[in-house]
Amino acid sequence: MYLELQQRLLTRVRALIQDQYGIELGPIAIEQPPDLKLGEFALPVAFELARKLRKAPKIIAAELATLLNNSLETVALLLPSESEGTAQGLAISRFEAAGAGYLNVYLNRGCLVSALAQFDIRPAPNSGLHVLVEHTSINPNKAAHVGHLRNAILGDTFVRILRANGQKVDVQNYIDNTGVQVADVVVGFLHLEGKSLAEIRSLIAGFETNGEKFDYLCWDVYARVSQWYDSGSEEENKQRKSLRYATLHEIEAGGNETALVAELISMAIIRRHLETMLRLGITYDFLPQESEILHLKFWDLAFEQLKQTGVLYFETEGKNKGCWVMTRPDAKAVEEGETDEDAKVIVRSNGTVTYVGKDIAYHLWKFGLLGRDFGYRPFFEYPDHTCWISTEHGEETHPHFGGAQAIYNVIDSRQSDPQANVIQALRGMGHTAEADRYTHFSYEMVALTPRCALELGYTVAEEDLGRPYIEVSGRKGFGVKADDLIDKLIAATRKETGARQPDRSEEERQLVAEQIAIGALRYFMLKFTRGTVIAFDFKDALSFEGETGPYVQYAIVRIRNIFRKAETSPEKVLAQFATLDAASLLKDADDIWGIWLRASKRSLTLDQCIATSEPAYVARHVFQLAQEFNNFYHRHHILTEEDPARKTLLLATAAITLRELVTVLSWMGIESPEVM
């Protein structure tokens, strides 16, 4: 509602300036005054016009205020009629010139709160783009860790935000099942453990039957192999690493026992990853595997397109001699017949394709530009849909997941250069529109505070105790497994809920503990902007004070308790409030009006998140609303208020806050508990 009103206002102001002064302006800035007594919006447009009109900004602002006040009905209408769908009530009450030349805008408080009270305003569903969001993408060689959780939570939240905006979104989780990390685990089982294919198959079956975590075993095997490569003599280490690359080659080639071992291990670990993420409410639609990109010859098709469009050329001189390299945007050196030493190698001189080459082919498929598709087979069943996985020859009837119009890749910031190379290749091939709708949704790493590392049982060196964070390393075996982190958070919360809710059943207390723990984890990962390194800490995440998930959840519980004690419901209160004179009730009640105004900014928050690919705006919005409500709660005695009309206003304010908090928390994948 707030966003739509802003847009209508700016459109009208721009049109008026065109009519009055013959000046066509571009985007007009809009600000929020520091005090609601100065209005809800402030436009500095007079300062921009001053040079062109050769007038003082103060005079221009006064002229605009007069013109707009004389035509309020053309500015914006609000409050759709429930029965006829018409509009009632002016959204803007007046314009005023202020300060050195600001144009302040005052909203009609009664109109806005009546609209919010009568209708749960949501972004209108729209056809939008067919969007593909790729996130999580963990190498299937060991258990998921805390760093993977940031990726998955960011991606899942952005999916929810896009869907809330009415867009069709497919969720993909890319599986690099032919990479060196999988090869390392295969080396561990075949050569360190000395196990055969049959023994590995039996081992996996035993783990699954007993409910044990095979990905935990692989975590340890991976760390041991990583150390084994460098623990022998120089000659031994050389032989061990040659074994690593021989194993990698066999996996990529397929059709041999080593490749079968890799498939067994990766399939078992992928299933575990999906189970882990499901604990956080995170699901997927499709799991494209690198093995099919290789075996279905995606690269061959992409290679021809890249050569035909001139994006790739064969280097005959210099350090890249014998390689197919990608032309730089500034290819002057090549045009003059010199070697392009800094060109990106896509096909090495030995004929192998680099990571970027395979990624270009994959993204041509994503945009429906490749001319070939995966085979599909069902892999994992969720309560409401099936997750499919790629294969060479799959089901005849299956959904189709390529051909997207926009792509978001949730990949950490260290992959910025490869991502930029893919975008560059798309542009070079003439796919400019697709390149413009390709977003690298980057983020920084997750580390641990020294206190958190100690709580998890790690030894922390004396010199590290004073550091703000300690980096984790799966290769070194130092890190927090995602399931362990979730279990520890739930256990800590379970102890608290047990003390607070002794009369509840075990099942109820467990459910509440899970809701709080998962909410704490998701909120902690989302409240930081994507470019911030996160130092995870149990105490900070689970705190009921400050900017945390439990703080926002507790505001919801507090509101629900108010309605239980008042023996009424939010729906009844809002229906009753609709019969009152809201404008007179809100006169000189800026703190109450501020909460309604904040609640109206849902669509603005949604727009900010999508425009900037930054879910932190959502976290900030719900925290500020919860904070404002808690201040309101301590300032006003809702249940003991004697004036019936004012009591209804206070309860309606609580109802609107509840509706907003529950809705926006759901975008974050956070549930709203009944009790805490």
mmCIF file of C-alpha atoms in Angstrom, residues 149-474:
data_model
loop_
_atom_site.group_PDB
_atom_site.id
_atom_site.type_symbol
_atom_site.label_atom_id
_atom_site.label_comp_id
_atom_site.label_asym_id
_atom_site.label_seq_id
_atom_site.Cartn_x
_atom_site.Cartn_y
_atom_site.Cartn_z
ATOM 1 C CA LEU A 149 23.192 -22.847 5.784
ATOM 2 C CA ARG A 150 23.691 -19.185 4.937
ATOM 3 C CA ASN A 151 23.501 -20.004 1.233
ATOM 4 C CA ALA A 152 20.392 -22.162 1.611
ATOM 5 C CA ILE A 153 18.556 -19.744 3.927
ATOM 6 C CA LEU A 154 19.329 -16.742 1.710
ATOM 7 C CA GLY A 155 18.185 -18.631 -1.373
ATOM 8 C CA ASP A 156 15.042 -20.063 0.178
ATOM 9 C CA THR A 157 14.021 -16.689 1.595
ATOM 10 C CA PHE A 158 14.509 -14.980 -1.754
ATOM 11 C CA VAL A 159 12.377 -17.683 -3.398
ATOM 12 C CA ARG A 160 9.614 -16.960 -0.876
ATOM 13 C CA ILE A 161 9.913 -13.219 -1.530
ATOM 14 C CA LEU A 162 9.681 -13.670 -5.305
ATOM 15 C CA ARG A 163 6.657 -15.940 -4.918
ATOM 16 C CA ALA A 164 5.030 -13.403 -2.588
ATOM 17 C CA ASN A 165 5.423 -10.974 -5.483
ATOM 18 C CA GLY A 166 3.471 -13.312 -7.746
ATOM 19 C CA GLN A 167 6.369 -14.707 -9.743
ATOM 20 C CA LYS A 168 6.707 -18.294 -10.921
ATOM 21 C CA VAL A 169 9.891 -19.642 -9.358
ATOM 22 C CA ASP A 170 11.710 -22.943 -9.860
ATOM 23 C CA VAL A 171 14.270 -23.879 -7.207
ATOM 24 C CA GLN A 172 17.391 -25.724 -8.312
ATOM 25 C CA ASN A 173 20.223 -27.210 -6.296
ATOM 26 C CA TYR A 174 23.232 -27.859 -8.537
ATOM 27 C CA ILE A 175 25.092 -31.087 -7.766
ATOM 28 C CA ASP A 176 28.786 -31.212 -8.669
ATOM 29 C CA ASN A 177 28.985 -35.010 -8.482
ATOM 30 C CA THR A 178 32.060 -35.301 -10.729
ATOM 31 C CA GLY A 179 34.315 -32.826 -8.935
ATOM 32 C CA VAL A 180 37.567 -33.315 -7.066
ATOM 33 C CA GLN A 181 35.847 -33.281 -3.650
ATOM 34 C CA VAL A 182 33.799 -36.365 -4.562
ATOM 35 C CA ALA A 183 36.937 -37.952 -5.993
ATOM 36 C CA ASP A 184 38.698 -37.423 -2.657
ATOM 37 C CA VAL A 185 36.016 -39.321 -0.733
ATOM 38 C CA VAL A 186 36.097 -42.121 -3.311
ATOM 39 C CA VAL A 187 39.889 -42.332 -2.855
ATOM 40 C CA GLY A 188 39.301 -42.533 0.885
ATOM 41 C CA PHE A 189 36.886 -45.452 0.700
ATOM 42 C CA LEU A 190 38.684 -47.388 -2.033
ATOM 43 C CA HIS A 191 42.306 -46.816 -1.038
ATOM 44 C CA LEU A 192 42.455 -45.722 2.624
ATOM 45 C CA GLU A 193 39.569 -47.915 3.799
ATOM 46 C CA GLY A 194 40.186 -50.613 1.185
ATOM 47 C CA LYS A 195 36.469 -51.173 0.594
ATOM 48 C CA SER A 196 34.904 -52.668 -2.520
ATOM 49 C CA LEU A 197 31.809 -51.439 -4.356
ATOM 50 C CA ALA A 198 29.677 -54.124 -2.675
ATOM 51 C CA GLU A 199 31.024 -53.246 0.777
ATOM 52 C CA ILE A 200 30.309 -49.543 0.283
ATOM 53 C CA ARG A 201 26.787 -50.344 -0.903
ATOM 54 C CA SER A 202 26.237 -52.487 2.206
ATOM 55 C CA LEU A 203 27.707 -49.797 4.449
ATOM 56 C CA ILE A 204 25.346 -47.147 3.089
ATOM 57 C CA ALA A 205 22.336 -49.454 3.424
ATOM 58 C CA GLY A 206 23.260 -50.139 7.039
ATOM 59 C CA PHE A 207 23.502 -46.448 7.863
ATOM 60 C CA GLU A 208 20.133 -45.735 6.276
ATOM 61 C CA THR A 209 18.446 -48.690 8.026
ATOM 62 C CA ASN A 210 19.789 -47.619 11.426
ATOM 63 C CA GLY A 211 18.996 -43.939 10.905
ATOM 64 C CA GLU A 212 22.676 -43.047 11.084
ATOM 65 C CA LYS A 213 24.298 -40.197 9.189
ATOM 66 C CA PHE A 214 26.460 -41.454 6.359
ATOM 67 C CA ASP A 215 27.443 -37.869 5.504
ATOM 68 C CA TYR A 216 29.098 -37.614 8.949
ATOM 69 C CA LEU A 217 31.288 -40.610 8.149
ATOM 70 C CA CYS A 218 32.236 -39.002 4.837
ATOM 71 C CA TRP A 219 33.105 -35.763 6.681
ATOM 72 C CA ASP A 220 35.816 -37.662 8.559
ATOM 73 C CA VAL A 221 36.976 -39.607 5.490
ATOM 74 C CA TYR A 222 37.322 -36.386 3.494
ATOM 75 C CA ALA A 223 39.417 -34.721 6.207
ATOM 76 C CA ARG A 224 41.659 -37.820 6.492
ATOM 77 C CA VAL A 225 42.228 -38.003 2.728
ATOM 78 C CA SER A 226 43.052 -34.287 2.556
ATOM 79 C CA GLN A 227 45.753 -34.790 5.178
ATOM 80 C CA TRP A 228 46.948 -38.058 3.589
ATOM 81 C CA TYR A 229 47.828 -36.299 0.314
ATOM 82 C CA ASP A 230 50.510 -34.261 2.124
ATOM 83 C CA SER A 231 51.604 -36.587 4.946
ATOM 84 C CA GLY A 232 54.108 -38.848 3.122
ATOM 85 C CA SER A 233 57.435 -38.348 1.449
ATOM 86 C CA GLU A 234 57.657 -36.134 -1.620
ATOM 87 C CA GLU A 235 57.440 -39.155 -3.937
ATOM 88 C CA GLU A 236 54.555 -40.703 -1.964
ATOM 89 C CA ASN A 237 52.605 -37.445 -2.042
ATOM 90 C CA LYS A 238 53.152 -37.194 -5.781
ATOM 91 C CA GLN A 239 51.781 -40.711 -6.301
ATOM 92 C CA ARG A 240 48.806 -40.065 -4.011
ATOM 93 C CA LYS A 241 47.835 -36.939 -5.896
ATOM 94 C CA SER A 242 48.191 -38.723 -9.221
ATOM 95 C CA LEU A 243 45.761 -41.315 -7.813
ATOM 96 C CA ARG A 244 43.396 -38.457 -6.996
ATOM 97 C CA TYR A 245 43.346 -37.181 -10.582
ATOM 98 C CA ALA A 246 43.124 -40.666 -12.059
ATOM 99 C CA THR A 247 40.038 -41.220 -9.878
ATOM 100 C CA LEU A 248 38.603 -37.887 -11.006
ATOM 101 C CA HIS A 249 39.124 -38.835 -14.651
ATOM 102 C CA GLU A 250 37.342 -42.188 -14.172
ATOM 103 C CA ILE A 251 34.389 -40.454 -12.488
ATOM 104 C CA GLU A 252 34.078 -37.924 -15.312
ATOM 105 C CA ALA A 253 34.298 -40.664 -17.959
ATOM 106 C CA GLY A 254 31.610 -42.834 -16.298
ATOM 107 C CA GLY A 255 30.828 -46.460 -17.128
ATOM 108 C CA ASN A 256 33.343 -47.949 -14.658
ATOM 109 C CA GLU A 257 33.391 -49.196 -11.066
ATOM 110 C CA THR A 258 34.980 -46.031 -9.697
ATOM 111 C CA ALA A 259 32.162 -43.983 -11.218
ATOM 112 C CA LEU A 260 29.606 -46.354 -9.666
ATOM 113 C CA VAL A 261 31.207 -45.873 -6.248
ATOM 114 C CA ALA A 262 31.068 -42.104 -6.729
ATOM 115 C CA GLU A 263 27.386 -42.302 -7.679
ATOM 116 C CA LEU A 264 26.540 -44.460 -4.655
ATOM 117 C CA ILE A 265 28.283 -42.081 -2.272
ATOM 118 C CA SER A 266 26.955 -38.879 -3.818
ATOM 119 C CA MET A 267 23.334 -40.134 -3.982
ATOM 120 C CA ALA A 268 23.413 -41.087 -0.281
ATOM 121 C CA ILE A 269 24.888 -37.733 0.692
ATOM 122 C CA ILE A 270 22.480 -35.715 -1.477
ATOM 123 C CA ARG A 271 19.573 -37.406 0.265
ATOM 124 C CA ARG A 272 21.075 -36.498 3.630
ATOM 125 C CA HIS A 273 21.524 -32.882 2.507
ATOM 126 C CA LEU A 274 17.848 -32.666 1.526
ATOM 127 C CA GLU A 275 16.818 -34.114 4.882
ATOM 128 C CA THR A 276 18.967 -31.573 6.707
ATOM 129 C CA MET A 277 17.563 -28.636 4.765
ATOM 130 C CA LEU A 278 13.996 -29.862 5.198
ATOM 131 C CA ARG A 279 14.452 -29.349 8.946
ATOM 132 C CA LEU A 280 14.695 -25.630 8.092
ATOM 133 C CA GLY A 281 11.686 -25.735 5.772
ATOM 134 C CA ILE A 282 13.900 -25.579 2.680
ATOM 135 C CA THR A 283 12.851 -27.576 -0.390
ATOM 136 C CA TYR A 284 13.893 -27.910 -4.034
ATOM 137 C CA ASP A 285 12.261 -28.653 -7.357
ATOM 138 C CA PHE A 286 15.168 -29.982 -9.387
ATOM 139 C CA LEU A 287 18.701 -31.292 -8.837
ATOM 140 C CA PRO A 288 20.772 -30.891 -12.035
ATOM 141 C CA GLN A 289 23.950 -32.985 -11.854
ATOM 142 C CA GLU A 290 27.242 -32.201 -13.527
ATOM 143 C CA SER A 291 27.544 -35.828 -14.664
ATOM 144 C CA GLU A 292 24.638 -35.324 -17.106
ATOM 145 C CA ILE A 293 26.065 -32.039 -18.363
ATOM 146 C CA LEU A 294 29.093 -34.117 -19.355
ATOM 147 C CA HIS A 295 27.388 -37.280 -20.596
ATOM 148 C CA LEU A 296 24.608 -35.498 -22.509
ATOM 149 C CA LYS A 297 27.270 -33.434 -24.292
ATOM 150 C CA PHE A 298 25.907 -30.055 -23.232
ATOM 151 C CA TRP A 299 29.380 -28.648 -23.746
ATOM 152 C CA ASP A 300 29.617 -29.819 -27.353
ATOM 153 C CA LEU A 301 26.537 -27.788 -28.283
ATOM 154 C CA ALA A 302 27.711 -24.764 -26.320
ATOM 155 C CA PHE A 303 31.203 -25.007 -27.860
ATOM 156 C CA GLU A 304 29.802 -24.728 -31.383
ATOM 157 C CA GLN A 305 27.679 -21.710 -30.443
ATOM 158 C CA LEU A 306 30.633 -19.998 -28.764
ATOM 159 C CA LYS A 307 32.849 -20.514 -31.805
ATOM 160 C CA GLN A 308 30.176 -19.438 -34.286
ATOM 161 C CA THR A 309 29.544 -16.183 -32.426
ATOM 162 C CA GLY A 310 33.244 -15.433 -32.070
ATOM 163 C CA VAL A 311 33.250 -15.566 -28.283
ATOM 164 C CA LEU A 312 35.981 -18.217 -28.384
ATOM 165 C CA TYR A 313 39.085 -18.290 -30.530
ATOM 166 C CA PHE A 314 41.996 -20.709 -30.807
ATOM 167 C CA GLU A 315 45.255 -19.300 -29.475
ATOM 168 C CA THR A 316 48.375 -20.137 -31.485
ATOM 169 C CA GLU A 317 50.980 -18.159 -29.538
ATOM 170 C CA GLY A 318 52.026 -17.325 -25.993
ATOM 171 C CA LYS A 319 51.246 -19.019 -22.712
ATOM 172 C CA ASN A 320 47.757 -20.034 -23.897
ATOM 173 C CA LYS A 321 48.973 -21.657 -27.110
ATOM 174 C CA GLY A 322 46.772 -24.596 -28.088
ATOM 175 C CA CYS A 323 43.852 -23.392 -25.898
ATOM 176 C CA TRP A 324 40.414 -22.115 -26.785
ATOM 177 C CA VAL A 325 40.098 -18.794 -24.975
ATOM 178 C CA MET A 326 37.328 -16.287 -24.468
ATOM 179 C CA THR A 327 37.680 -12.867 -26.021
ATOM 180 C CA ARG A 328 37.871 -10.058 -23.531
ATOM 181 C CA PRO A 329 35.467 -7.132 -23.910
ATOM 182 C CA ASP A 330 38.555 -5.061 -24.743
ATOM 183 C CA ALA A 331 40.118 -7.332 -27.378
ATOM 184 C CA LYS A 332 42.351 -4.717 -29.004
ATOM 185 C CA ALA A 333 45.478 -6.812 -28.540
ATOM 186 C CA VAL A 334 43.983 -9.713 -30.482
ATOM 187 C CA GLU A 335 42.780 -7.478 -33.302
ATOM 188 C CA GLU A 336 46.330 -6.180 -33.758
ATOM 189 C CA GLY A 337 47.640 -9.701 -34.101
ATOM 190 C CA GLU A 338 49.168 -9.938 -30.647
ATOM 191 C CA THR A 339 48.500 -12.664 -28.106
ATOM 192 C CA ASP A 340 45.874 -11.991 -25.451
ATOM 193 C CA GLU A 341 47.820 -13.199 -22.420
ATOM 194 C CA ASP A 342 45.024 -12.401 -19.967
ATOM 195 C CA ALA A 343 42.246 -14.103 -21.943
ATOM 196 C CA LYS A 344 40.112 -16.616 -20.066
ATOM 197 C CA VAL A 345 40.952 -20.197 -20.977
ATOM 198 C CA ILE A 346 37.802 -22.210 -21.641
ATOM 199 C CA VAL A 347 39.308 -25.353 -23.248
ATOM 200 C CA ARG A 348 42.827 -26.301 -22.173
ATOM 201 C CA SER A 349 45.464 -27.446 -24.636
ATOM 202 C CA ASN A 350 44.887 -31.072 -23.513
ATOM 203 C CA GLY A 351 41.233 -30.805 -24.562
ATOM 204 C CA THR A 352 39.691 -30.639 -21.064
ATOM 205 C CA VAL A 353 36.999 -28.047 -20.402
ATOM 206 C CA THR A 354 37.365 -25.596 -17.521
ATOM 207 C CA TYR A 355 34.727 -24.982 -14.877
ATOM 208 C CA VAL A 356 33.625 -21.788 -16.627
ATOM 209 C CA GLY A 357 33.108 -23.648 -19.916
ATOM 210 C CA LYS A 358 30.781 -26.175 -18.332
ATOM 211 C CA ASP A 359 28.992 -23.353 -16.514
ATOM 212 C CA ILE A 360 28.380 -21.473 -19.773
ATOM 213 C CA ALA A 361 26.753 -24.605 -21.242
ATOM 214 C CA TYR A 362 24.640 -25.048 -18.110
ATOM 215 C CA HIS A 363 23.397 -21.461 -18.241
ATOM 216 C CA LEU A 364 22.522 -21.694 -21.900
ATOM 217 C CA TRP A 365 20.272 -24.585 -20.825
ATOM 218 C CA LYS A 366 18.839 -22.501 -17.972
ATOM 219 C CA PHE A 367 17.765 -19.810 -20.429
ATOM 220 C CA GLY A 368 16.477 -22.354 -22.959
ATOM 221 C CA LEU A 369 19.220 -21.477 -25.454
ATOM 222 C CA LEU A 370 21.099 -24.785 -25.627
ATOM 223 C CA GLY A 371 18.795 -26.944 -27.743
ATOM 224 C CA ARG A 372 19.041 -29.984 -25.449
ATOM 225 C CA ASP A 373 17.472 -31.041 -22.156
ATOM 226 C CA PHE A 374 18.186 -33.337 -19.237
ATOM 227 C CA GLY A 375 16.415 -36.586 -18.574
ATOM 228 C CA TYR A 376 14.399 -36.455 -15.351
ATOM 229 C CA ARG A 377 13.530 -38.941 -12.625
ATOM 230 C CA PRO A 378 11.818 -38.478 -9.228
ATOM 231 C CA PHE A 379 14.301 -38.379 -6.353
ATOM 232 C CA PHE A 380 12.787 -37.014 -3.124
ATOM 233 C CA GLU A 381 9.197 -36.628 -1.971
ATOM 234 C CA TYR A 382 8.087 -33.551 -0.041
ATOM 235 C CA PRO A 383 4.614 -33.259 1.499
ATOM 236 C CA ASP A 384 3.434 -31.030 -1.351
ATOM 237 C CA HIS A 385 5.664 -31.816 -4.343
ATOM 238 C CA THR A 386 8.313 -34.068 -5.863
ATOM 239 C CA CYS A 387 11.956 -33.103 -6.218
ATOM 240 C CA TRP A 388 13.391 -34.355 -9.525
ATOM 241 C CA ILE A 389 16.990 -35.182 -10.367
ATOM 242 C CA SER A 390 18.755 -35.205 -13.716
ATOM 243 C CA THR A 391 19.616 -38.425 -15.509
ATOM 244 C CA GLU A 392 20.547 -39.452 -19.043
ATOM 245 C CA HIS A 393 17.342 -41.379 -19.774
ATOM 246 C CA GLY A 394 14.472 -40.496 -17.490
ATOM 247 C CA GLU A 395 10.697 -40.579 -17.211
ATOM 248 C CA GLU A 396 8.639 -39.897 -20.312
ATOM 249 C CA THR A 397 6.313 -37.596 -18.342
ATOM 250 C CA HIS A 398 8.096 -34.984 -16.286
ATOM 251 C CA PRO A 399 8.124 -31.249 -15.547
ATOM 252 C CA HIS A 400 10.491 -28.985 -17.452
ATOM 253 C CA PHE A 401 12.861 -26.761 -15.497
ATOM 254 C CA GLY A 402 14.854 -24.848 -18.110
ATOM 255 C CA GLY A 403 13.830 -21.926 -20.281
ATOM 256 C CA ALA A 404 13.796 -19.357 -17.484
ATOM 257 C CA GLN A 405 13.575 -15.638 -18.192
ATOM 258 C CA ALA A 406 15.575 -14.563 -15.142
ATOM 259 C CA ILE A 407 18.222 -16.313 -13.067
ATOM 260 C CA TYR A 408 19.532 -15.797 -9.540
ATOM 261 C CA ASN A 409 22.592 -17.804 -8.532
ATOM 262 C CA VAL A 410 23.218 -17.866 -4.789
ATOM 263 C CA ILE A 411 26.961 -18.445 -4.816
ATOM 264 C CA ASP A 412 29.570 -17.027 -2.439
ATOM 265 C CA SER A 413 31.556 -13.936 -3.354
ATOM 266 C CA ARG A 414 34.713 -15.930 -4.112
ATOM 267 C CA GLN A 415 33.006 -17.069 -7.323
ATOM 268 C CA SER A 416 32.456 -13.533 -8.603
ATOM 269 C CA ASP A 417 35.005 -13.856 -11.398
ATOM 270 C CA PRO A 418 33.647 -17.138 -12.893
ATOM 271 C CA GLN A 419 30.101 -15.746 -12.650
ATOM 272 C CA ALA A 420 31.178 -12.576 -14.466
ATOM 273 C CA ASN A 421 32.776 -14.709 -17.186
ATOM 274 C CA VAL A 422 29.499 -16.539 -17.834
ATOM 275 C CA ILE A 423 27.641 -13.232 -18.113
ATOM 276 C CA GLN A 424 30.349 -11.934 -20.466
ATOM 277 C CA ALA A 425 29.979 -15.031 -22.648
ATOM 278 C CA LEU A 426 26.199 -14.568 -22.872
ATOM 279 C CA ARG A 427 26.651 -10.961 -23.964
ATOM 280 C CA GLY A 428 29.260 -11.954 -26.522
ATOM 281 C CA MET A 429 26.859 -14.495 -27.999
ATOM 282 C CA GLY A 430 24.236 -11.795 -28.423
ATOM 283 C CA HIS A 431 22.036 -12.854 -25.497
ATOM 284 C CA THR A 432 22.003 -9.371 -23.984
ATOM 285 C CA ALA A 433 18.540 -9.579 -22.406
ATOM 286 C CA GLU A 434 19.439 -12.835 -20.681
ATOM 287 C CA ALA A 435 22.743 -11.411 -19.434
ATOM 288 C CA ASP A 436 20.843 -8.441 -17.973
ATOM 289 C CA ARG A 437 18.568 -10.834 -16.072
ATOM 290 C CA TYR A 438 21.413 -12.951 -14.700
ATOM 291 C CA THR A 439 22.120 -12.077 -11.067
ATOM 292 C CA HIS A 440 25.029 -13.380 -9.052
ATOM 293 C CA PHE A 441 23.417 -13.380 -5.606
ATOM 294 C CA SER A 442 26.742 -13.281 -3.765
ATOM 295 C CA TYR A 443 27.387 -13.434 -0.030
ATOM 296 C CA GLU A 444 30.299 -13.590 2.396
ATOM 297 C CA MET A 445 31.373 -16.511 4.551
ATOM 298 C CA VAL A 446 30.111 -17.701 7.926
ATOM 299 C CA ALA A 447 32.663 -18.120 10.711
ATOM 300 C CA LEU A 448 32.405 -18.836 14.443
ATOM 301 C CA THR A 449 32.998 -16.589 17.405
ATOM 302 C CA PRO A 450 35.735 -18.013 19.667
ATOM 303 C CA ARG A 451 33.055 -18.541 22.347
ATOM 304 C CA CYS A 452 30.928 -20.569 19.926
ATOM 305 C CA ALA A 453 33.938 -22.679 18.869
ATOM 306 C CA LEU A 454 34.664 -23.489 22.516
ATOM 307 C CA GLU A 455 31.006 -24.412 23.150
ATOM 308 C CA LEU A 456 31.209 -26.831 20.237
ATOM 309 C CA GLY A 457 34.189 -28.573 21.809
ATOM 310 C CA TYR A 458 36.980 -27.210 19.605
ATOM 311 C CA THR A 459 40.349 -26.243 21.002
ATOM 312 C CA VAL A 460 40.953 -22.539 20.430
ATOM 313 C CA ALA A 461 44.502 -21.208 20.593
ATOM 314 C CA GLU A 462 45.179 -18.479 23.141
ATOM 315 C CA GLU A 463 45.973 -15.926 20.430
ATOM 316 C CA ASP A 464 42.629 -16.677 18.713
ATOM 317 C CA LEU A 465 40.471 -16.009 21.777
ATOM 318 C CA GLY A 466 40.530 -12.265 21.174
ATOM 319 C CA ARG A 467 39.702 -12.479 17.461
ATOM 320 C CA PRO A 468 36.220 -11.485 16.257
ATOM 321 C CA TYR A 469 35.807 -14.810 14.451
ATOM 322 C CA ILE A 470 37.514 -18.063 13.508
ATOM 323 C CA GLU A 471 37.190 -19.407 9.973
ATOM 324 C CA VAL A 472 35.942 -22.954 9.459
ATOM 325 C CA SER A 473 37.478 -25.498 7.093
ATOM 326 C CA GLY A 474 35.815 -28.722 6.000
#
